[in-house]
Short mmCIF file of C-alpha atoms and ligand atoms in Angstrom, two decimals:
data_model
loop_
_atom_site.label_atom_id
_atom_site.label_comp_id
_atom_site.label_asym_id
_atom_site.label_seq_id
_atom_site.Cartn_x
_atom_site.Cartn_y
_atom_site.Cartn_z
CA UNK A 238 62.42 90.32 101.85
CA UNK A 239 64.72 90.92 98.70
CA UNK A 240 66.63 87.75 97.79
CA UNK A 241 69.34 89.06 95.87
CA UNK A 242 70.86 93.12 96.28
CA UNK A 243 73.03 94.84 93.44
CA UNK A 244 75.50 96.54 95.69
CA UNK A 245 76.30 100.09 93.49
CA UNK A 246 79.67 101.24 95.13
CA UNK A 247 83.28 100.33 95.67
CA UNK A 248 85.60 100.18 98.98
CA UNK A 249 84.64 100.26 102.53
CA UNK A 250 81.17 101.31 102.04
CA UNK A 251 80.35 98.27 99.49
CA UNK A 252 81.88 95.92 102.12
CA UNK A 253 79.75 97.32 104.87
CA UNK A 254 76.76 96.56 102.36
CA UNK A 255 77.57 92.81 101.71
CA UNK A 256 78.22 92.45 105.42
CA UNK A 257 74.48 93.64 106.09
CA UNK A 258 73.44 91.43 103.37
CA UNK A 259 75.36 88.42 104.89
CA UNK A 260 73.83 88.94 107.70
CA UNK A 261 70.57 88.96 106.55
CA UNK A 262 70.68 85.90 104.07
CA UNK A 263 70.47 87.94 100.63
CA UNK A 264 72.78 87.40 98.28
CA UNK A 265 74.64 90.16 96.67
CA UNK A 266 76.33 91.24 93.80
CA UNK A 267 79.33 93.65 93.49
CA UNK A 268 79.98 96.04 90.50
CA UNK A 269 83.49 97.17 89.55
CA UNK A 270 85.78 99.18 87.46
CA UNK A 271 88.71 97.46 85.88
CA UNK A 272 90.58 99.38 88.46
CA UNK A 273 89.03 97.55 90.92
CA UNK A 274 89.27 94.35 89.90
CA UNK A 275 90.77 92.67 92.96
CA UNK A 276 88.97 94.79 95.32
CA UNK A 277 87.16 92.81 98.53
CA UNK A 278 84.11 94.13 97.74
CA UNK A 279 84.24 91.90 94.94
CA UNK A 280 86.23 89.00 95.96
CA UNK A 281 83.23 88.89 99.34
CA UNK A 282 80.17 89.58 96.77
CA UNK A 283 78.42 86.13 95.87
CA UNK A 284 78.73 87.27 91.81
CA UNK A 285 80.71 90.53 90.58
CA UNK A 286 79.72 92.18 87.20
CA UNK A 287 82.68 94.60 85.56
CA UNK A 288 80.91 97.84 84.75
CA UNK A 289 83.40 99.72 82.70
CA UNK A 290 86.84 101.51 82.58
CA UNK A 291 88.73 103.10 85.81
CA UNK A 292 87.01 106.58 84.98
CA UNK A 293 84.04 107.01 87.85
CA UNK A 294 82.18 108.53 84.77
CA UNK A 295 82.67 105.14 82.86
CA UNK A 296 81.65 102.92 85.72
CA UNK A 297 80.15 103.94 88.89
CA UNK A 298 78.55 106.64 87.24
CA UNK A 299 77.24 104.94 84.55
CA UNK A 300 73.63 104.35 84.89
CA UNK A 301 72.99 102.15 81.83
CA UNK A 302 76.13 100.17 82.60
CA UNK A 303 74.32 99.78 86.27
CA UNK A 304 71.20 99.04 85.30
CA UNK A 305 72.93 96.20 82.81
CA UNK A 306 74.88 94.59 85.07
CA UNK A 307 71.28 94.41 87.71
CA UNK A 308 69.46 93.09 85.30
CA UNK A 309 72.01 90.47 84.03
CA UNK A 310 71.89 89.35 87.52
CA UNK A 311 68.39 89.42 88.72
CA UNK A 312 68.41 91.51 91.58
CA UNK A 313 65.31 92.92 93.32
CA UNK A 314 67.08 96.26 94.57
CA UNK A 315 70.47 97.95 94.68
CA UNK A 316 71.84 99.77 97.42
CA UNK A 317 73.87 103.04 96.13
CA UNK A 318 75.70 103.63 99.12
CA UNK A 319 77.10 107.12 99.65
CA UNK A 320 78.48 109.25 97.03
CA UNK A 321 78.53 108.04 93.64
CA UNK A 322 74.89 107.69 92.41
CA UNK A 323 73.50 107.63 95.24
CA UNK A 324 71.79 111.11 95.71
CA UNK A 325 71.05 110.38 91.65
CA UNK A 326 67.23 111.62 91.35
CA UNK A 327 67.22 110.01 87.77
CA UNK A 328 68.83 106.93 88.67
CA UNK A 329 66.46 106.08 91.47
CA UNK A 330 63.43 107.06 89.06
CA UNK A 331 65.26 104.20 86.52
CA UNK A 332 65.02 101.53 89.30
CA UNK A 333 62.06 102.40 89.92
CA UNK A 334 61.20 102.07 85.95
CA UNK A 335 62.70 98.68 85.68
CA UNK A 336 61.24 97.37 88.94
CA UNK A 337 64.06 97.15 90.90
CA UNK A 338 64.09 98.39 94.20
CA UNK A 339 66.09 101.64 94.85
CA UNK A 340 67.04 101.50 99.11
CA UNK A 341 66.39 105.24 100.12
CA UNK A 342 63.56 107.78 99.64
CA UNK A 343 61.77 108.31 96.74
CA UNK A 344 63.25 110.35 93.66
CA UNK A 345 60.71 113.15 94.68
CA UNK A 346 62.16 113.41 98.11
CA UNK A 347 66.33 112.99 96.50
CA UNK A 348 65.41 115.70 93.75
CA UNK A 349 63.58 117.86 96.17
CA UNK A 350 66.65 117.56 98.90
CA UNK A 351 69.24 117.60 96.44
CA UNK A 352 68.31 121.45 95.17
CA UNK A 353 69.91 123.22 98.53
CA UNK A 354 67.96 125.88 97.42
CA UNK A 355 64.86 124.38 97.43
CA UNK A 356 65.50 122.24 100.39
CA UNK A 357 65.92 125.41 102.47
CA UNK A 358 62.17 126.63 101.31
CA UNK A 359 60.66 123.03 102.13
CA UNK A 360 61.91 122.34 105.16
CA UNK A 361 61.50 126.15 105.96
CA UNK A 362 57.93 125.28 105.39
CA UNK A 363 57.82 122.45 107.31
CA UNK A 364 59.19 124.23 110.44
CA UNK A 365 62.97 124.17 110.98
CA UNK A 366 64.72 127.40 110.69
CA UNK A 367 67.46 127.22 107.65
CA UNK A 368 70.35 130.19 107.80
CA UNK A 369 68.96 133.99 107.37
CA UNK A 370 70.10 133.68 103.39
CA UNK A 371 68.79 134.91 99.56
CA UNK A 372 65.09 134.60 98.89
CA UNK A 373 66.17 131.64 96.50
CA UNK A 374 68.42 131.49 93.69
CA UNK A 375 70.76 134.76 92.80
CA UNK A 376 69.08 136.38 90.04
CA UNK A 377 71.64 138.19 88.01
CA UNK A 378 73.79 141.24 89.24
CA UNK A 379 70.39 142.88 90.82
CA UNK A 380 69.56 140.05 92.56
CA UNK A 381 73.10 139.28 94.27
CA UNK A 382 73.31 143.39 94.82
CA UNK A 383 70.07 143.12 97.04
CA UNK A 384 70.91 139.38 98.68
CA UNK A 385 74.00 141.05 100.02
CA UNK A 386 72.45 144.27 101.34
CA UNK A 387 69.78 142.09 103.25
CA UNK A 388 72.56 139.42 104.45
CA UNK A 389 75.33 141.81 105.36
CA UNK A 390 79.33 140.70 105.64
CA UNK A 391 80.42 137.97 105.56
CA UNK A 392 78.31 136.10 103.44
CA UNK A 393 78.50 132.69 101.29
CA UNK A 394 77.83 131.69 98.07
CA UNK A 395 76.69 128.27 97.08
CA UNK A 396 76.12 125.94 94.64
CA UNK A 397 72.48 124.82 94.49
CA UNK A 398 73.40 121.68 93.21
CA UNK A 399 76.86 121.75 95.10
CA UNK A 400 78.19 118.90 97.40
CA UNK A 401 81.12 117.69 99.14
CA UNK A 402 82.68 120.78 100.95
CA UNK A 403 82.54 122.07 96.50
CA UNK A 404 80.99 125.39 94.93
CA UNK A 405 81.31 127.45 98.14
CA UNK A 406 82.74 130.93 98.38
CA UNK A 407 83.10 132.76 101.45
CA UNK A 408 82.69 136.85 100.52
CA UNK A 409 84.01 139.56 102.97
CA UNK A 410 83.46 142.67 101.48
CA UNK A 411 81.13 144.33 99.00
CA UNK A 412 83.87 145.10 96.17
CA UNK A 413 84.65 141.14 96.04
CA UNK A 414 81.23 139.68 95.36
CA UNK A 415 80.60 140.25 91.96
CA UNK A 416 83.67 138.41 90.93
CA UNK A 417 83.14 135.72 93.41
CA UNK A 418 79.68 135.37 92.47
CA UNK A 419 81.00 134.73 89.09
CA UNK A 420 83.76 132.49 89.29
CA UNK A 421 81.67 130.30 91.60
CA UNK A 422 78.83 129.79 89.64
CA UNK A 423 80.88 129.14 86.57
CA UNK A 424 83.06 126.67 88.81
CA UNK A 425 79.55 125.28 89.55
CA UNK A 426 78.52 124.43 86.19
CA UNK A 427 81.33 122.76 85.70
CA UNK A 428 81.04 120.62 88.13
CA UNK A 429 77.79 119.97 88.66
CA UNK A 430 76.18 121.24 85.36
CA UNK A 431 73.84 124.04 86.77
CA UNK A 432 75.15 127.62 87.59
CA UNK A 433 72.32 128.42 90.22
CA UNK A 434 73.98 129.88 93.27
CA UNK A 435 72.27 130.75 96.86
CA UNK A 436 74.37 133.09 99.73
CA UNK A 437 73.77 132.86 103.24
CA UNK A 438 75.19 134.89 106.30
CA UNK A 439 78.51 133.41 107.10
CA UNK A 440 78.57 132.08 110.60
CA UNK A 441 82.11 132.88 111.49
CA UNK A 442 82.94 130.06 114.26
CA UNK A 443 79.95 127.20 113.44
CA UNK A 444 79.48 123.66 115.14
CA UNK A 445 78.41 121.28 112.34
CA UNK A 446 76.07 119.46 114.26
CA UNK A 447 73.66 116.89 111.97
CA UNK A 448 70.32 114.40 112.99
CA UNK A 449 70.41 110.86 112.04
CA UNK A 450 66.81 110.03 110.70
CA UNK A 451 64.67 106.76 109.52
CA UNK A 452 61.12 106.69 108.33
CA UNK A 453 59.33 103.79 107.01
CA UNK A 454 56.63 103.45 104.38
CA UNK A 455 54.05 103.48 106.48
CA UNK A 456 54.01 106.88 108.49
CA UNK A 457 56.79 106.22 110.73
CA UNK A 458 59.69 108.51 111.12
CA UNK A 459 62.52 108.44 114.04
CA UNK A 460 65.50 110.33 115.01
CA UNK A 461 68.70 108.50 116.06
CA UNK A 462 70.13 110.92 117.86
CA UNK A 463 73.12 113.36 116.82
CA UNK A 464 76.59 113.56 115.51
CA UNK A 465 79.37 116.29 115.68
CA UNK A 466 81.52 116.75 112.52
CA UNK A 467 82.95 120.33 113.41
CA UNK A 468 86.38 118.58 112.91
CA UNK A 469 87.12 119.55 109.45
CA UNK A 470 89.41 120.07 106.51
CA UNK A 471 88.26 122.36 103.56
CA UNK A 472 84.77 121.59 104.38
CA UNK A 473 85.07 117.74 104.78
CA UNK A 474 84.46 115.47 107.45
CA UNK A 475 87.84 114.01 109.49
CA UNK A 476 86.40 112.90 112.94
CA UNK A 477 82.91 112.50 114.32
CA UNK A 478 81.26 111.55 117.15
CA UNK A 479 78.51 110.79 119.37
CA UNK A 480 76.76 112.71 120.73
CA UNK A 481 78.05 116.01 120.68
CA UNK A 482 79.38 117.42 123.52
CA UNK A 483 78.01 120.58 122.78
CA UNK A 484 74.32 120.25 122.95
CA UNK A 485 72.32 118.62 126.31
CA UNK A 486 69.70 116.06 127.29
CA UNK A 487 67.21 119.31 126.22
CA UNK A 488 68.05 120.75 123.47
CA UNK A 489 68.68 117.22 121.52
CA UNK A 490 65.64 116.45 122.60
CA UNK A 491 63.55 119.46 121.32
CA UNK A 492 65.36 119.60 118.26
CA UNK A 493 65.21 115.76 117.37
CA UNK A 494 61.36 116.56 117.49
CA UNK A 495 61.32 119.57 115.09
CA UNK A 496 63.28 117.30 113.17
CA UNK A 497 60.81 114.17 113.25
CA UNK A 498 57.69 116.40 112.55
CA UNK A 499 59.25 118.53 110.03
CA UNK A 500 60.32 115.21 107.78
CA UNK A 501 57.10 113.63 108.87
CA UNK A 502 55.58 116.49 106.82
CA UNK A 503 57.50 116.03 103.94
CA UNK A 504 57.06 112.57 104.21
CA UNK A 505 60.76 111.07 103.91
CA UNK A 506 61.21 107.73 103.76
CA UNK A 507 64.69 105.67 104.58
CA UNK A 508 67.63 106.80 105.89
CA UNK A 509 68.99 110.41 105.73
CA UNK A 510 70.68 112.84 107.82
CA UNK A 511 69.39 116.72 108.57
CA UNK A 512 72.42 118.99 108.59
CA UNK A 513 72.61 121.85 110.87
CA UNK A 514 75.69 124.96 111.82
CA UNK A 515 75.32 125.68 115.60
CA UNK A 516 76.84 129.43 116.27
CA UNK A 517 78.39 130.74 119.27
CA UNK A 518 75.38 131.77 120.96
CA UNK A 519 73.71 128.33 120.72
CA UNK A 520 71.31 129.01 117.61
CA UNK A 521 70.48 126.05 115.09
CA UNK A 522 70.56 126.74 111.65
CA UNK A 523 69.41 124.10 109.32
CA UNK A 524 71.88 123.92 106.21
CA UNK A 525 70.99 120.44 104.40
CA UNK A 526 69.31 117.10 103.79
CA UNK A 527 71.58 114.21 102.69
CA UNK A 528 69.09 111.92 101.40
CA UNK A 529 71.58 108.50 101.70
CA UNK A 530 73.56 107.07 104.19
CA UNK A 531 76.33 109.07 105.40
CA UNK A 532 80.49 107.69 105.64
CA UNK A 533 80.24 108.68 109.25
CA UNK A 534 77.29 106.24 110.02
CA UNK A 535 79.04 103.80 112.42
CA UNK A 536 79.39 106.39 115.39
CA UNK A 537 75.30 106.49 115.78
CA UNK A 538 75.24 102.48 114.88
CA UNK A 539 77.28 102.09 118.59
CA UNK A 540 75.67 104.37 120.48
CA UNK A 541 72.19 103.01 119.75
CA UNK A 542 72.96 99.71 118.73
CA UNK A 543 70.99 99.64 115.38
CA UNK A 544 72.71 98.27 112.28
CA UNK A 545 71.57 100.95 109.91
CA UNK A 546 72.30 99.52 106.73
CA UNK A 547 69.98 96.29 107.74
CA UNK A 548 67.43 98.79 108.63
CA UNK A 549 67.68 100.30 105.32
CA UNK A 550 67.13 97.30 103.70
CA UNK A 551 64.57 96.19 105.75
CA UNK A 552 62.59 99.29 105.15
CA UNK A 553 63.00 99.48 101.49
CA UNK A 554 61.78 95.92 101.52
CA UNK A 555 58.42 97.28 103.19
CA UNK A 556 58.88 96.74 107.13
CA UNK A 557 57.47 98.32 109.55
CA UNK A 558 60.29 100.74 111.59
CA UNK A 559 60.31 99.19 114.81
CA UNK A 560 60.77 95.86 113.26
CA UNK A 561 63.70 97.06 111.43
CA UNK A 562 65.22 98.80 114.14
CA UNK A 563 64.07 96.64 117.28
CA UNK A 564 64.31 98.97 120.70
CA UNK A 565 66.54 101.46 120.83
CA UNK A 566 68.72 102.23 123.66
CA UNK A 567 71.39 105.21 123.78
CA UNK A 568 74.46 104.22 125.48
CA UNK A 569 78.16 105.70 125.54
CA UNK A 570 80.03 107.78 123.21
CA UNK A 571 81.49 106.68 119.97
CA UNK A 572 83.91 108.62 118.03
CA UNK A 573 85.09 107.96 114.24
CA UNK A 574 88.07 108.77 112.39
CA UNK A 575 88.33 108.69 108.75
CA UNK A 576 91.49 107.59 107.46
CA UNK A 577 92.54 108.83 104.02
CA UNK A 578 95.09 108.27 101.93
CA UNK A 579 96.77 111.84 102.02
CA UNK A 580 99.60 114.30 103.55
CA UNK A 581 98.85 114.74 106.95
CA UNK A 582 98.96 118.29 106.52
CA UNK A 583 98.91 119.31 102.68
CA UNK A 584 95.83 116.78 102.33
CA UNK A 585 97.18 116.02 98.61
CA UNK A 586 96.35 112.60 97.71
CA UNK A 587 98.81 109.66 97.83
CA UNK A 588 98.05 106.50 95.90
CA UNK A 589 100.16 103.16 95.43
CA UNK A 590 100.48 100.40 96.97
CA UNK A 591 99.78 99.66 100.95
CA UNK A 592 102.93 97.38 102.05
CA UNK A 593 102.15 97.19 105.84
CA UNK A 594 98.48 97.17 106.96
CA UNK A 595 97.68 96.30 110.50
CA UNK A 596 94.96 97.36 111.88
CA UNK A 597 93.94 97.82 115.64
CA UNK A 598 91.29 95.48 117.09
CA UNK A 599 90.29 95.10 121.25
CA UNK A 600 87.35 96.10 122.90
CA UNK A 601 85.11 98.82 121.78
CA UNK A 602 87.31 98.93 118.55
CA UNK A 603 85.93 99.06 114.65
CA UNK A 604 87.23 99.21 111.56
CA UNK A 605 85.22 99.70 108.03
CA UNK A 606 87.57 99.61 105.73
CA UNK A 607 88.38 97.39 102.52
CA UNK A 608 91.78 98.04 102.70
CA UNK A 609 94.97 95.60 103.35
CA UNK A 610 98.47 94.80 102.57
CA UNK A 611 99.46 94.25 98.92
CA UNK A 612 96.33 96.65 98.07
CA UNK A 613 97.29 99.11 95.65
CA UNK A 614 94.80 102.63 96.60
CA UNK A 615 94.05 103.90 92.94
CA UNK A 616 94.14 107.83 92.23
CA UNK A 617 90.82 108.15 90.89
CA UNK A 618 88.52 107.81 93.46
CA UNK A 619 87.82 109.43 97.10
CA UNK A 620 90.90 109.25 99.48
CA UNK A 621 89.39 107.60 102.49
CA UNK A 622 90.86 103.91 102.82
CA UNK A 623 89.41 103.43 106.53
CA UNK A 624 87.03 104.44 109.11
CA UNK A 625 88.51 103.73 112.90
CA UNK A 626 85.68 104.03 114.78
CA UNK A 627 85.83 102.98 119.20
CA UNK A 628 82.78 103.56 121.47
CA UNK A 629 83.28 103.97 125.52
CA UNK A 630 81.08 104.66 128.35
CA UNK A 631 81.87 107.85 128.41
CA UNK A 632 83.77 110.79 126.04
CA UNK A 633 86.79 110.53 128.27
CA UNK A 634 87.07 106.46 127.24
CA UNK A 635 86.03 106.63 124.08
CA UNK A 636 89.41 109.63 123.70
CA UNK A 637 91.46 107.09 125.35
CA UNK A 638 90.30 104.41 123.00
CA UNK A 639 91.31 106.13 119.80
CA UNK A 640 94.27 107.31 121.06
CA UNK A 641 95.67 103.80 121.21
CA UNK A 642 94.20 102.57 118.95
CA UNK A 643 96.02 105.41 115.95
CA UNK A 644 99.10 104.32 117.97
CA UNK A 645 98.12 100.66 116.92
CA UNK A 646 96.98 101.35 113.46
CA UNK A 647 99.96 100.48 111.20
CA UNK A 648 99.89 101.53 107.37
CA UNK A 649 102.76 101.68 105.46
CA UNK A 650 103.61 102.74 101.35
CA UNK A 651 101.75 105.10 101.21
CA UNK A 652 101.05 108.70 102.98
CA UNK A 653 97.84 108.75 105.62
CA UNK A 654 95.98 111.10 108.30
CA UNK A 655 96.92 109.00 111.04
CA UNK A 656 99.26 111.54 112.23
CA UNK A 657 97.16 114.47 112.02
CA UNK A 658 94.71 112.31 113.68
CA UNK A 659 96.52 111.48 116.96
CA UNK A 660 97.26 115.65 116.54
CA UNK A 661 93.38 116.19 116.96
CA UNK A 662 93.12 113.53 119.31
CA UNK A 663 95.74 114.90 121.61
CA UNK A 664 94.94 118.41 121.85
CA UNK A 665 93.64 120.13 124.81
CA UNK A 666 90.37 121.40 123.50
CA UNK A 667 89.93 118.60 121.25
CA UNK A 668 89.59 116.61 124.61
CA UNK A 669 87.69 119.37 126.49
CA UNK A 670 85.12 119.67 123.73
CA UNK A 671 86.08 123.40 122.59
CA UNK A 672 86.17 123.39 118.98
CA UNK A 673 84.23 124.52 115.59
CA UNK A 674 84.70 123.73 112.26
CA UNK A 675 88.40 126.05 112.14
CA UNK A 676 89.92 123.53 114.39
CA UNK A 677 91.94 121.73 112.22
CA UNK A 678 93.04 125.15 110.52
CA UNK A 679 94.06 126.31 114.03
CA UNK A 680 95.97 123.04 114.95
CA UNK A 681 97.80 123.05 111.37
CA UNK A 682 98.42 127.21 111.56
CA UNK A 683 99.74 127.46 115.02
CA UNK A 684 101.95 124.42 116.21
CA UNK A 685 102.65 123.22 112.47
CA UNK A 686 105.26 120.81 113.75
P1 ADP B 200 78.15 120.26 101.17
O1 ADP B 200 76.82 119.89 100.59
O2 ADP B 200 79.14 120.58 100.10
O3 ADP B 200 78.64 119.30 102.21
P2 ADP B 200 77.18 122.06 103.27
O4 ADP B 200 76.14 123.07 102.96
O5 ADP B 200 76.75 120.82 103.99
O6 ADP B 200 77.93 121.67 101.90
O7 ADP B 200 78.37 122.72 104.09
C1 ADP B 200 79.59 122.03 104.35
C2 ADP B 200 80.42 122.77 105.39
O8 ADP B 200 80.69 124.12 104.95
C3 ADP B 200 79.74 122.94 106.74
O9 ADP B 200 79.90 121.81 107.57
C4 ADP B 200 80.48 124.17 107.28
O10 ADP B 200 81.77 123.84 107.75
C5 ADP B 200 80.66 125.03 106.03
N1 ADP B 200 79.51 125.96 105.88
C6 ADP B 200 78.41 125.78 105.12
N2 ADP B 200 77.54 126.81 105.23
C7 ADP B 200 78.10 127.70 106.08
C8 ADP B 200 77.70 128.98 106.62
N3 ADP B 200 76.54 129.55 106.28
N4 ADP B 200 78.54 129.59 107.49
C9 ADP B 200 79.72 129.01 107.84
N5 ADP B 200 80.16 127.83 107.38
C10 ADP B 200 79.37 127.16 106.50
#
């Protein structure tokens, strides 16, 4: 077992990290921007090692800087968390080149995974059935001419190297798509560096439904069940949960098996999670691999009882998958809200200091956050300053959980979803499971109170 982990993130997710490594008996060490300086990732971290300036391109981003900082300390491996550099093909193949121990899959697997395009084809290959979509990347005006006669309306356009609900398009008719197709792959070299675009049919009222996976190194690959993230806003998580009250005993089932034997094939190691759209007739349409851990991790960790992060760790380190996991038993439903530091209903960011933060505890109550009174929430990074995450025996408890426990959840300087969260929580169809991923654009469009 590693002795000593470089934890490669900030907030919440950095926190969750240490607490794995507490757990475990390694000793960690925290990385931070000057921005970040009296963060509790770093004041809980055994050493902390300033990486740079508050810029994310100065610091978090900064693979030399990184690298530094894990060598100055002597780690054996660094955990990247999510976001950040964690989906980094490169950086994991530096780790690897300065024998330190990256926790996920292999570069192969990240680089492979992290071309959308090419993810499609190799999981295609390996038997799950992706979104009828372009035979690979647009190929100038020709190409997106023909892509859109054998799609149809509507279609979308993505970035091949896109992420995080960015470098999408949604195209309705046939005199829009040239200029679409162009503005969105020049958005997409801008933000990612690399124009390539892909369509697929739009699926007009989708389920985002996605498979929790581990493998080990030695053959073994499990799935941990499913989440639903339908709940959206401009293509970004708000609330999950599990399992999703849309699929049965069956189908999860069947499709955690295509799942197992299709990454099986490809051979993925660590954690990850398979993405897929359910439409309204039922079908399941893979759309992506996310080859980290994922912010909405805690709602399988209840319902299964594995800590995920430890299992991470423990695989990296060489384990055998049972032995990181122990037995797994499903049990209950747990449902997550992520908490961001934003209008309730313009979603535009609100930093400053946090003057009142009390946060809801009882039974079947969690909270991931590294948040608290006196903390002043930065504007350069993500938004999200807390996951609230409850499990009950049932869907029906777990609702009743969250409900009081947003009621209970006190944060005050700054602007948060909380409001828009007991919104979701207390709607009708919300509670009776009838929603897809224009849920939260209904909610906000027709009672806009
Ligand atoms: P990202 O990598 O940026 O997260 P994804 O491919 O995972 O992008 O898609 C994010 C979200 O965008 C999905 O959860 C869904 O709401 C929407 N979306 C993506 N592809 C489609 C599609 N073909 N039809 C309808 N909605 C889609």
């Amino acid at each position: 077992m590693f002795q000593k982990i470089l934890v490669a993130n900030r907030g919440e997710i950095a926190l969750r990290v240490i607490c794995a490594c507490k757990e475990l008996g390694i000793s960690t060490v925290a990385v931070y921007s000057e921005a970040d300086r009296n963060s509790l990732h770093v004041r809980f971290a055994d050493e902390a090692v300033c990486i740079g300036p508050a810029r994310s391109s100065e610091s978090y981003l900064n693979i030399p800087q990184v690298i530094s900082a894990a060598e100055i300390t002597n780690v054996d491996a660094i955990h990247p968390g999510y976001g950040f550099l964690s989906e980094n093909a490169n950086f994991a193949k530096v780790c690897e080149a300065s024998e330190i121990t990256f926790i996920g899959p292999t570069p192969e697997i990240i680089e492979m995974m992290g071309d959308k395009d090419r993810a499609r084809r190799e999981v295609r290959a390996a038997g799950l059935v992706t979104v009828p979509g372009s035979d690979g990347i647009i190929q100038g005006e020709e190409g997106l001419a023909a892509s859109a006669a054998k799609i149809g309306y509507p279609l979308i356009l993505k970035a091949s190297a896109g992420g995080g609900g960015r470098g999408m398009r949604i195209v309705r008719r046939v005199e829009d798509l040239l200029a679409a197709f162009q503005a969105a792959s020049s958005e997409a070299y801008q933000a990612f560096g690399n124009p390539d675009m892909y369509a697929e049919k739009f699926i007009e009222h989708p389920r985002h439904i996605e498979y929790q996976v581990l493998g080990d190194q030695h053959g073994h690959i499990i799935h941990l069940g499913e989440r639903e993230c339908s709940i959206q806003r401009r293509h970004q998580k708000l609330v999950e949960e599990s399992p999703s009250p849309a699929i049965d005993a069956k189908q999860r089932k069947d499709l955690g098996a295509k799942v197992v034997k299709a990454l099986s094939k490809i051979g993925y190691t660590n954690a990850g999670t398979v993405e897929f759209l359910m439409d309204e007739d039922g079908s399941i349409y893979f759309i992506e691999m996310n080859t980290r851990i994922q912010v909405e991790h805690p709602v399988t960790e209840l319902v299964t009882g594995v800590d995920l992060i430890k299992a991470q760790i423990r695989i990296a380190a060489g384990e055998h998958l049972q032995d990181a996991t122990g037995e797994i038993h499903f049990s209950g439903h747990a449902i997550e809200c992520r908490i961001n530091a934003e209008d309730p209903e313009t979603f535009v960011p609100s930093a400053g200091r946090i003057t009142t933060f009390q946060a809801p505890g009882g039974t079947g109550v969690r909270v991931d956050s590294a948040a608290h009174a006196d903390a002043v929430i930065p504007p350069y990074y993500d938004s999200m300053i807390a996951k609230l995450i409850v499990k009950g025996r049932d869907r029906g408890e777990a609702i009743g959980r969250m409900k009081r426990a947003l009621e209970m959840f006190v944060i005050e300087g700054i602007r948060t979803s909380i409001p828009l969260h007991r919104r979701i929580l207390a709607d009708p169809d919300f509670a009776a499971g009838r929603f897809d991923t224009h849920f939260i654009d209904r909610l906000l469009g027709t009672n806009g109170k």
